[in-house]
Amino acid sequence: MIRVAGESDLVQLSRIDHEIFPHDAYPFFVLRQLFEVHGERFLVLDCDSRMSGYSLLATTPDGKQSWVLGLGVVPHARGVGHGRRLMVESLDRLSADRVAEVRLSVEPGNAVALNLYESLGFSRVDHRPDYFGAGSDRLILRLSLSG
Ligand SMILES: CC(C)(COP(=O)(O)OP(=O)(O)OC[C@H]1O[C@@H](n2cnc3c(N)ncnc32)[C@H](O)[C@@H]1OP(=O)(O)O)[C@@H](O)C(=O)NCCC(=O)NCCS
């Protein structure tokens, strides 16, 4: 089941964020502030009553562009469609909001995420060396939602 995250989910959300991104998890205070600002776009996926994944998409102030700030599924629940379901649900909500385009950054070697995003229609638009600091290159992908 996919649902909008609530304040009482934050502790568990932070736990799974650390499981999913052991080196790059959001500090708890950042997660909380993201929740305060983008709460409606913080989706969590429950499987067998356990929080197993989340997505976070944030829209720019002009309402035209969104960025995927987080997408992840806990390691033991991967490969059964949860990541795809989270992205499809997130994109449906952005389309309903009439957001024109979605962008994201992804590690060039993250083949699983690249397969998922490209199968949903995202295309590579840039390769940014040191995007997240020295040695942290990222590919930038883009998807048009305006047809
Ligand atoms: C990326 C991630 C969210 C995918 O979630 P998932 O639930 O495992 O993915 P799904 O089962 O929904 O599969 C979606 C697609 O991903 C790709 N994929 C999934 N597992 C794969 C694997 N082992 N090898 C290659 N591609 C794979 C496929 O394109 C798949 O589509 P298909 O099932 O139609 O073939 C998950 O692997 C994850 O949390 N990774 C760590 C965090 C991360 O890298 N997040 C993205 C940051 S940009």
Short mmCIF file of C-alpha atoms and ligand atoms in Angstrom, two decimals:
data_model
loop_
_atom_site.label_atom_id
_atom_site.label_comp_id
_atom_site.label_asym_id
_atom_site.label_seq_id
_atom_site.Cartn_x
_atom_site.Cartn_y
_atom_site.Cartn_z
CA MET A 1 0.00 0.00 0.00
CA ILE A 2 1.26 3.46 -0.90
CA ARG A 3 0.19 6.41 1.24
CA VAL A 4 1.20 9.92 2.17
CA ALA A 5 3.65 9.93 5.10
CA GLY A 6 2.48 11.32 8.43
CA GLU A 7 4.47 12.94 11.22
CA SER A 8 4.36 9.70 13.23
CA ASP A 9 6.19 7.94 10.37
CA LEU A 10 9.32 10.10 10.60
CA VAL A 11 11.34 7.90 12.97
CA GLN A 12 10.72 4.76 10.91
CA LEU A 13 11.24 6.70 7.68
CA SER A 14 14.65 7.80 8.93
CA ARG A 15 15.49 4.17 9.86
CA ILE A 16 14.69 2.84 6.41
CA ASP A 17 16.46 5.81 4.78
CA HIS A 18 19.64 4.71 6.60
CA GLU A 19 19.08 1.10 5.46
CA ILE A 20 18.58 2.21 1.87
CA PHE A 21 21.33 4.84 1.72
CA PRO A 22 23.93 3.75 4.34
CA HIS A 23 26.38 6.51 3.33
CA ASP A 24 24.00 9.24 2.14
CA ALA A 25 20.94 9.10 4.41
CA TYR A 26 19.32 12.39 5.32
CA PRO A 27 20.15 13.61 8.85
CA PHE A 28 16.93 13.43 10.89
CA PHE A 29 16.58 17.21 11.08
CA VAL A 30 16.75 17.49 7.28
CA LEU A 31 14.18 14.72 6.88
CA ARG A 32 11.84 16.53 9.25
CA GLN A 33 12.23 19.83 7.45
CA LEU A 34 11.64 18.15 4.08
CA PHE A 35 8.50 16.64 5.61
CA GLU A 36 7.27 20.03 6.84
CA VAL A 37 7.71 21.60 3.40
CA HIS A 38 6.84 18.72 1.05
CA GLY A 39 4.63 16.51 3.26
CA GLU A 40 2.04 15.79 0.58
CA ARG A 41 4.75 14.53 -1.76
CA PHE A 42 6.38 12.21 0.77
CA LEU A 43 4.97 8.79 -0.08
CA VAL A 44 5.68 5.61 1.88
CA LEU A 45 5.05 2.05 0.81
CA ASP A 46 3.95 -0.52 3.40
CA CYS A 47 4.35 -4.21 2.73
CA ASP A 48 3.05 -6.75 5.26
CA SER A 49 2.49 -3.81 7.66
CA ARG A 50 6.16 -2.80 7.48
CA MET A 51 7.40 0.39 5.91
CA SER A 52 9.48 -0.85 2.99
CA GLY A 53 10.12 2.14 0.76
CA TYR A 54 9.55 5.82 0.15
CA SER A 55 9.63 8.49 -2.49
CA LEU A 56 9.95 12.24 -2.19
CA LEU A 57 9.37 14.64 -5.06
CA ALA A 58 9.61 18.40 -4.60
CA THR A 59 8.15 21.03 -6.90
CA THR A 60 9.78 24.36 -7.73
CA PRO A 61 7.99 27.56 -6.61
CA ASP A 62 6.62 28.26 -10.12
CA GLY A 63 4.90 24.84 -10.02
CA LYS A 64 6.35 23.76 -13.35
CA GLN A 65 9.22 21.45 -12.46
CA SER A 66 9.68 18.74 -9.85
CA TRP A 67 12.80 16.96 -8.64
CA VAL A 68 13.00 13.45 -7.30
CA LEU A 69 14.77 14.01 -3.96
CA GLY A 70 14.45 10.44 -2.78
CA LEU A 71 13.40 7.01 -3.97
CA GLY A 72 14.30 3.82 -2.20
CA VAL A 73 13.19 0.35 -1.21
CA VAL A 74 14.74 -1.57 1.71
CA PRO A 75 17.22 -4.19 0.46
CA HIS A 76 15.17 -7.30 1.33
CA ALA A 77 12.09 -6.00 -0.52
CA ARG A 78 13.73 -5.07 -3.81
CA GLY A 79 13.03 -6.57 -7.22
CA VAL A 80 9.30 -7.16 -6.80
CA GLY A 81 7.96 -3.92 -8.23
CA HIS A 82 7.83 -1.60 -5.21
CA GLY A 83 10.22 0.99 -6.66
CA ARG A 84 8.27 1.14 -9.90
CA ARG A 85 4.96 1.47 -8.02
CA LEU A 86 6.31 4.35 -5.93
CA MET A 87 7.56 6.21 -9.00
CA VAL A 88 4.35 5.64 -11.00
CA GLU A 89 2.21 6.87 -8.10
CA SER A 90 4.46 9.90 -7.60
CA LEU A 91 4.38 10.78 -11.31
CA ASP A 92 0.58 10.39 -11.42
CA ARG A 93 0.26 12.88 -8.57
CA LEU A 94 2.55 15.36 -10.35
CA SER A 95 0.54 15.02 -13.57
CA ALA A 96 -2.63 15.79 -11.59
CA ASP A 97 -0.85 18.93 -10.30
CA ARG A 98 -0.03 19.85 -13.95
CA VAL A 99 3.72 19.78 -13.32
CA ALA A 100 5.37 19.97 -16.74
CA GLU A 101 8.67 18.22 -16.14
CA VAL A 102 10.48 16.01 -13.65
CA ARG A 103 14.22 15.89 -13.14
CA LEU A 104 16.49 13.77 -11.00
CA SER A 105 20.14 13.01 -10.40
CA VAL A 106 21.51 9.50 -10.31
CA GLU A 107 24.94 7.94 -9.86
CA PRO A 108 26.29 6.93 -13.29
CA GLY A 109 26.92 3.37 -12.00
CA ASN A 110 23.44 2.84 -10.52
CA ALA A 111 22.22 0.51 -13.27
CA VAL A 112 19.09 -0.62 -11.40
CA ALA A 113 17.84 2.95 -10.89
CA LEU A 114 18.80 3.94 -14.45
CA ASN A 115 16.87 0.94 -15.85
CA LEU A 116 13.84 1.91 -13.81
CA TYR A 117 13.90 5.60 -14.74
CA GLU A 118 14.59 4.99 -18.44
CA SER A 119 11.80 2.39 -18.61
CA LEU A 120 9.46 5.12 -17.32
CA GLY A 121 10.52 7.47 -20.13
CA PHE A 122 13.24 9.53 -18.44
CA SER A 123 16.18 10.46 -20.68
CA ARG A 124 19.71 11.51 -19.84
CA VAL A 125 20.27 15.24 -20.38
CA ASP A 126 23.56 15.93 -18.61
CA HIS A 127 26.59 14.39 -16.91
CA ARG A 128 27.73 16.62 -14.06
CA PRO A 129 31.19 15.95 -12.59
CA ASP A 130 31.42 16.66 -8.83
CA TYR A 131 27.68 17.40 -8.70
CA PHE A 132 27.47 16.46 -5.01
CA GLY A 133 31.05 17.46 -4.20
CA ALA A 134 34.47 16.18 -5.25
CA GLY A 135 34.21 12.74 -6.87
CA SER A 136 30.40 12.54 -6.64
CA ASP A 137 29.44 12.75 -10.30
CA ARG A 138 25.79 12.47 -11.28
CA LEU A 139 23.75 11.99 -14.41
CA ILE A 140 20.76 14.31 -14.75
CA LEU A 141 17.62 12.71 -16.18
CA ARG A 142 14.48 14.42 -17.39
CA LEU A 143 10.90 13.39 -18.10
CA SER A 144 8.30 15.59 -19.75
CA LEU A 145 4.80 15.23 -18.32
CA SER A 146 3.19 17.78 -20.61
CA GLY A 147 2.65 15.35 -23.49
C1 LIG B 1 16.29 1.71 -7.37
C2 LIG B 1 15.29 0.99 -6.49
C3 LIG B 1 14.36 2.04 -5.84
C4 LIG B 1 14.43 0.06 -7.36
O1 LIG B 1 13.42 -0.49 -6.53
P1 LIG B 1 12.90 -2.00 -6.73
O2 LIG B 1 11.67 -2.14 -5.93
O3 LIG B 1 14.00 -2.95 -6.48
O4 LIG B 1 12.59 -2.00 -8.30
P2 LIG B 1 11.39 -2.76 -9.05
O5 LIG B 1 11.29 -4.16 -8.56
O6 LIG B 1 10.17 -1.92 -9.02
O7 LIG B 1 11.98 -2.81 -10.53
C5 LIG B 1 11.85 -1.65 -11.34
C6 LIG B 1 12.84 -1.73 -12.47
O8 LIG B 1 14.16 -1.57 -11.96
C7 LIG B 1 15.06 -2.33 -12.77
N1 LIG B 1 15.65 -3.37 -11.94
C8 LIG B 1 15.17 -3.87 -10.77
N2 LIG B 1 16.03 -4.78 -10.27
C9 LIG B 1 17.05 -4.84 -11.15
C10 LIG B 1 18.27 -5.58 -11.19
N3 LIG B 1 18.60 -6.46 -10.23
N4 LIG B 1 19.11 -5.39 -12.23
C11 LIG B 1 18.80 -4.51 -13.20
N5 LIG B 1 17.67 -3.75 -13.23
C12 LIG B 1 16.80 -3.93 -12.21
C13 LIG B 1 14.23 -2.93 -13.88
O9 LIG B 1 14.18 -2.01 -14.95
C14 LIG B 1 12.88 -3.03 -13.21
O10 LIG B 1 11.83 -3.07 -14.14
P3 LIG B 1 11.18 -4.50 -14.56
O11 LIG B 1 10.77 -5.17 -13.32
O12 LIG B 1 10.06 -4.12 -15.45
O13 LIG B 1 12.28 -5.21 -15.26
C15 LIG B 1 15.98 0.11 -5.40
O14 LIG B 1 16.89 -0.75 -6.04
C16 LIG B 1 16.73 0.90 -4.34
O15 LIG B 1 16.16 1.33 -3.34
N6 LIG B 1 18.05 1.12 -4.56
C17 LIG B 1 18.89 1.85 -3.60
C18 LIG B 1 18.52 3.31 -3.55
C19 LIG B 1 18.66 3.96 -4.91
O16 LIG B 1 19.59 3.71 -5.66
N7 LIG B 1 17.67 4.84 -5.22
C20 LIG B 1 17.67 5.59 -6.45
C21 LIG B 1 18.53 6.79 -6.29
S1 LIG B 1 18.50 7.81 -7.74
#
